[in-house]
CSV table of C-alpha atoms in Angstrom, one decimal:
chain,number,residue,atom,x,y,z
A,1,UNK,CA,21.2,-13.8,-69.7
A,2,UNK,CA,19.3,-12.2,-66.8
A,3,UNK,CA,18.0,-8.1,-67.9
A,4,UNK,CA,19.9,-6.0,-65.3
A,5,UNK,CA,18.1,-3.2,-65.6
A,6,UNK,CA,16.8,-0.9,-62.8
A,7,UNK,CA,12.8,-1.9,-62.5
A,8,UNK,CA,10.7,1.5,-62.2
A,9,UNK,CA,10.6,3.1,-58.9
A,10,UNK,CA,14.5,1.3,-58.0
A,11,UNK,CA,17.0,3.5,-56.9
A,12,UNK,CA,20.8,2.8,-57.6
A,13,UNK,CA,23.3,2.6,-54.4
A,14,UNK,CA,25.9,5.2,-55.0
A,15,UNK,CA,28.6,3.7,-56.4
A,16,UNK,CA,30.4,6.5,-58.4
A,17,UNK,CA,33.2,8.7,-56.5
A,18,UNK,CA,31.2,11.9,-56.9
A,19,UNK,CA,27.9,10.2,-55.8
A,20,UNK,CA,29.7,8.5,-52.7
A,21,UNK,CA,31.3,12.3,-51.9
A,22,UNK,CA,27.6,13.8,-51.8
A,23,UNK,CA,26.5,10.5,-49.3
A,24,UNK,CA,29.8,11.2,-47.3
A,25,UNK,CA,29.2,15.2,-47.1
A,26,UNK,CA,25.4,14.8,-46.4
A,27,UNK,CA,26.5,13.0,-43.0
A,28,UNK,CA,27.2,9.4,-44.1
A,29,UNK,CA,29.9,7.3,-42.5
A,30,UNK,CA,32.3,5.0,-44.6
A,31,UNK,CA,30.9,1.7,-43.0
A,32,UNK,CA,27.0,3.0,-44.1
A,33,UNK,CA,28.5,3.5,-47.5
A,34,UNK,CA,30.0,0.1,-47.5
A,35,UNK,CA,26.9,-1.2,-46.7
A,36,UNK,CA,24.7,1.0,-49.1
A,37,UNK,CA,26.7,0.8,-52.0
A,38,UNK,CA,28.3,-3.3,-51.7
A,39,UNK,CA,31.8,-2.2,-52.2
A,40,UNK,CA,34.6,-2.7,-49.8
A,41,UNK,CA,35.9,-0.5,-47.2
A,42,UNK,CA,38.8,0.1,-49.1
A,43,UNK,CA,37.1,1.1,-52.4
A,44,UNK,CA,34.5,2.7,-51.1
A,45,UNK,CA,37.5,5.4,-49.4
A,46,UNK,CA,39.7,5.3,-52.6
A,47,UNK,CA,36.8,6.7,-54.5
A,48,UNK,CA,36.5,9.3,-51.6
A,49,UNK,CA,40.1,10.2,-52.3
A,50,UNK,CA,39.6,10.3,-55.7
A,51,UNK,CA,36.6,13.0,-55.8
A,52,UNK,CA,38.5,15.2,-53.7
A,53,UNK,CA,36.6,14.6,-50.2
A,54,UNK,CA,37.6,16.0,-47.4
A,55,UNK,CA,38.1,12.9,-44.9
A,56,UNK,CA,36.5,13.5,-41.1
A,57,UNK,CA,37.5,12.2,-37.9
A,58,UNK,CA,34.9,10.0,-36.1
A,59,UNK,CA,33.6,12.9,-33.1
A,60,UNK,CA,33.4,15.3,-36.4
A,61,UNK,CA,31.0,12.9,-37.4
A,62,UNK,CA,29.1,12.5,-34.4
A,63,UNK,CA,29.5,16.2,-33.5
A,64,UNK,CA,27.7,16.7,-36.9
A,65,UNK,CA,24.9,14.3,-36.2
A,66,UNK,CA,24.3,15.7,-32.9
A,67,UNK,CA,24.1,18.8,-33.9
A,68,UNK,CA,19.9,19.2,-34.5
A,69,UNK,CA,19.4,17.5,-31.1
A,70,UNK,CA,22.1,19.3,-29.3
A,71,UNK,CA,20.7,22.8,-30.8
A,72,UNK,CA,16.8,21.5,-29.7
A,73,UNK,CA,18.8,20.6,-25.8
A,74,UNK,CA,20.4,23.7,-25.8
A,75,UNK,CA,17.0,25.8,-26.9
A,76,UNK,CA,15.3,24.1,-24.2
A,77,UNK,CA,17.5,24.4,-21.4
A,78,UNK,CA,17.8,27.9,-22.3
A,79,UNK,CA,13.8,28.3,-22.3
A,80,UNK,CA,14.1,26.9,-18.8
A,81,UNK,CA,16.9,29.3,-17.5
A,82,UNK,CA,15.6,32.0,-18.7
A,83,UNK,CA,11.3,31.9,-18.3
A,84,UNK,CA,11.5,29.5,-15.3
A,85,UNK,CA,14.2,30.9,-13.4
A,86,UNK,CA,16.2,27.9,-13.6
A,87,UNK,CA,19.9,27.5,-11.9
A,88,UNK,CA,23.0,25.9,-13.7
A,89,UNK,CA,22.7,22.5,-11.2
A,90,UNK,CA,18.8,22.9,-12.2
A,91,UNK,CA,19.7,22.5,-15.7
A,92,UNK,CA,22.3,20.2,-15.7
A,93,UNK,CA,19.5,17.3,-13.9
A,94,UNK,CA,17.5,18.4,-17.0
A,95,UNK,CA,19.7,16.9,-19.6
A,96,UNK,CA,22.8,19.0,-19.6
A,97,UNK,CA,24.6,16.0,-17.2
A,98,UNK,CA,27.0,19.0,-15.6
A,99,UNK,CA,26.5,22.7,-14.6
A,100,UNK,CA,29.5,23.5,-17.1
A,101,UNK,CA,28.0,21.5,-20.1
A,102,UNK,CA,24.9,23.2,-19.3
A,103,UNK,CA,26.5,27.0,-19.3
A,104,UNK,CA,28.6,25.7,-22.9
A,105,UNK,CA,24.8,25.3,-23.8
A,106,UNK,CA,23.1,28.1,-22.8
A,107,UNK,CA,25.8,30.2,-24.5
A,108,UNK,CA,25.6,28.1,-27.4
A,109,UNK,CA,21.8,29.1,-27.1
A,110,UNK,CA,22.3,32.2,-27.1
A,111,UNK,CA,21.3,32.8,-23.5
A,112,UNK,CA,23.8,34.9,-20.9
A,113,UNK,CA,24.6,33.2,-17.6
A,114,UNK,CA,23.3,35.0,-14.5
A,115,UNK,CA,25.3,35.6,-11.9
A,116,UNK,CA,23.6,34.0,-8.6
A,117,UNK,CA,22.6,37.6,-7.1
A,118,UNK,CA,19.8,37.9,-10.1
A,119,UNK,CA,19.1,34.0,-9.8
A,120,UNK,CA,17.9,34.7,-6.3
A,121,UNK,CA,16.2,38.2,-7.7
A,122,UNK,CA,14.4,36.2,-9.8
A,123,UNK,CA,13.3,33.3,-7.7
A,124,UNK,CA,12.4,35.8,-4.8
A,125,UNK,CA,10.0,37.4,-7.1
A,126,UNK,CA,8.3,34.6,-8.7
A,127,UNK,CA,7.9,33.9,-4.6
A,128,UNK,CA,6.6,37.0,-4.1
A,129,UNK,CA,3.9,37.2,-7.0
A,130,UNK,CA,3.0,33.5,-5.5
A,131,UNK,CA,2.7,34.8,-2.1
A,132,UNK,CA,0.2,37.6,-3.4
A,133,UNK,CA,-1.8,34.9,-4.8
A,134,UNK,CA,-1.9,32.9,-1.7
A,135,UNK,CA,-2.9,36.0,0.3
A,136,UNK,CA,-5.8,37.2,-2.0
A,137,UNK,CA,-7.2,33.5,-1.5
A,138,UNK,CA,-6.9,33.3,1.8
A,139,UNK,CA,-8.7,36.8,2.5
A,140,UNK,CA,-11.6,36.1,0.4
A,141,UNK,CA,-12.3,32.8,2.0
A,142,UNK,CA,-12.0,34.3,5.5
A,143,UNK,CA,-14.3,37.6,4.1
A,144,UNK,CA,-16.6,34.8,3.0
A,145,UNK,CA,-16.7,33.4,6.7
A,146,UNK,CA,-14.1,30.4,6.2
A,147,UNK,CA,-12.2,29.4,9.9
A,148,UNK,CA,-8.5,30.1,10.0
A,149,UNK,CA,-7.7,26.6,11.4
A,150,UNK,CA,-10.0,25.7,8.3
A,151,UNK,CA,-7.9,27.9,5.7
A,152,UNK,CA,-4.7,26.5,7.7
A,153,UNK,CA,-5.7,22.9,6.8
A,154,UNK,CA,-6.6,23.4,3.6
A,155,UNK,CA,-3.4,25.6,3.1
A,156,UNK,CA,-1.7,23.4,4.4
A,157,UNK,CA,0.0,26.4,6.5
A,158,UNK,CA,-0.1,27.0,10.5
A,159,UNK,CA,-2.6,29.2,11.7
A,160,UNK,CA,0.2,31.9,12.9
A,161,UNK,CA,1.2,31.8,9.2
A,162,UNK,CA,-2.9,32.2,8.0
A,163,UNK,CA,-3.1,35.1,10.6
A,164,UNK,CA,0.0,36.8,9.3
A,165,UNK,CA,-0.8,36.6,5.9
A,166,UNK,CA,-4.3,37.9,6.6
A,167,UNK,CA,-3.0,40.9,8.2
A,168,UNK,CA,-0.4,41.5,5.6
A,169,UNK,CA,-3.7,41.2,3.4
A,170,UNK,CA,-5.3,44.1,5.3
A,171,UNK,CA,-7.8,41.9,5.9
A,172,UNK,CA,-10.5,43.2,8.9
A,173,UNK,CA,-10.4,40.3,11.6
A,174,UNK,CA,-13.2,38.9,12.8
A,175,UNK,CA,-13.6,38.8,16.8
A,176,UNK,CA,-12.1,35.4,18.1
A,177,UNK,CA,-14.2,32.2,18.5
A,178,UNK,CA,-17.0,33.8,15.8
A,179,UNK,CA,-15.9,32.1,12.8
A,180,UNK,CA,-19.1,31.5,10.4
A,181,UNK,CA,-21.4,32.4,13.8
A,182,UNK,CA,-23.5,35.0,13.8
A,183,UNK,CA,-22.8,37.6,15.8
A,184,UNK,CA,-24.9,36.7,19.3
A,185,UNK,CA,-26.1,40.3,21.4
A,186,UNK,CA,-26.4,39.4,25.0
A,187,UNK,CA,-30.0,41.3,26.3
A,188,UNK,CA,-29.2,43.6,29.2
């Protein structure tokens, strides 16, 4: 006769009704408990039976494994909306695959939809603060004797959009044609 004994360290496959229950309630499916424990379908969901389990319907199964990485999704998407400015469309090309899955999970987030007035409030400023940045560049590079059809290059900007923003800058224009020359004095 062969010793059937557990060796150290083993770990039995759940075989007993109640220890099936806990597999089944901690997330497992029948078929995984099939193949866990060796016994057939049918035994393995007559012992369910028998210890009482409640019996779930395959998308409550999947709804509860999804949860974790639906609940990271919807934390992120929120993050997004909310820090970045993001739209609805923005997050659904994120991983949200539609606008309305993507509002069901900011909600879920705990995030409030915007309504598209304070969308554009938001984007205009983030503009705004990036336009003050551009401008405050631009103005010490001129100040430091850069060209405008330089800083428009460089900008990648026209030279009527360099010359507007320097102005809106307050920035004191050199005489045209002097850019980086010193001034020259003609001798009477």
């Amino acid at each position: 006769m062969t010793d059937q004994r557990p060796v150290q360290g083993d770990h039995q496959p759940p075989t007993t009704p109640a220890a099936l229950r806990k597999c089944y309630e901690a997330g497992s499916t029948v078929q995984e408990l099939v193949e866990i424990s060796g016994l057939s379908y049918g035994t393995v969901i007559n012992r369910l039976r028998s210890a009482g389990t409640v019996m779930r319907t395959s998308w409550e199964t999947r709804r509860m494994r999804e949860a974790p990485a639906r609940r990271r999704l919807a934390t992120h998407l929120r993050r997004l909306y909310e820090q970045h400015g993001a739209t609805l469309a923005e997050l659904a090309v994120a991983g949200a695959k539609t606008k309305r899955a993507a509002r069901q999970l900011l909600i879920e987030a705990g995030g409030k939809p915007r309504t598209a007035q304070e969308t554009l409030r938001i984007r205009s400023a983030a503009k705004a603060a990036e336009r003050q940045k551009l401008m405050a560049a631009l103005r010490t590079k001129y100040e430091n004797g850069a060209a405008v059809p330089v800083l428009a290059a460089e900008h990648n900007l026209s030279t009527a959009t360099v010359y507007r923003l320097l102005r809106q800058a307050r920035t004191r224009m050199r005489p045209h044609g002097s850019a980086g020359q010193p001034q020259r004095r003609t001798v009477p």
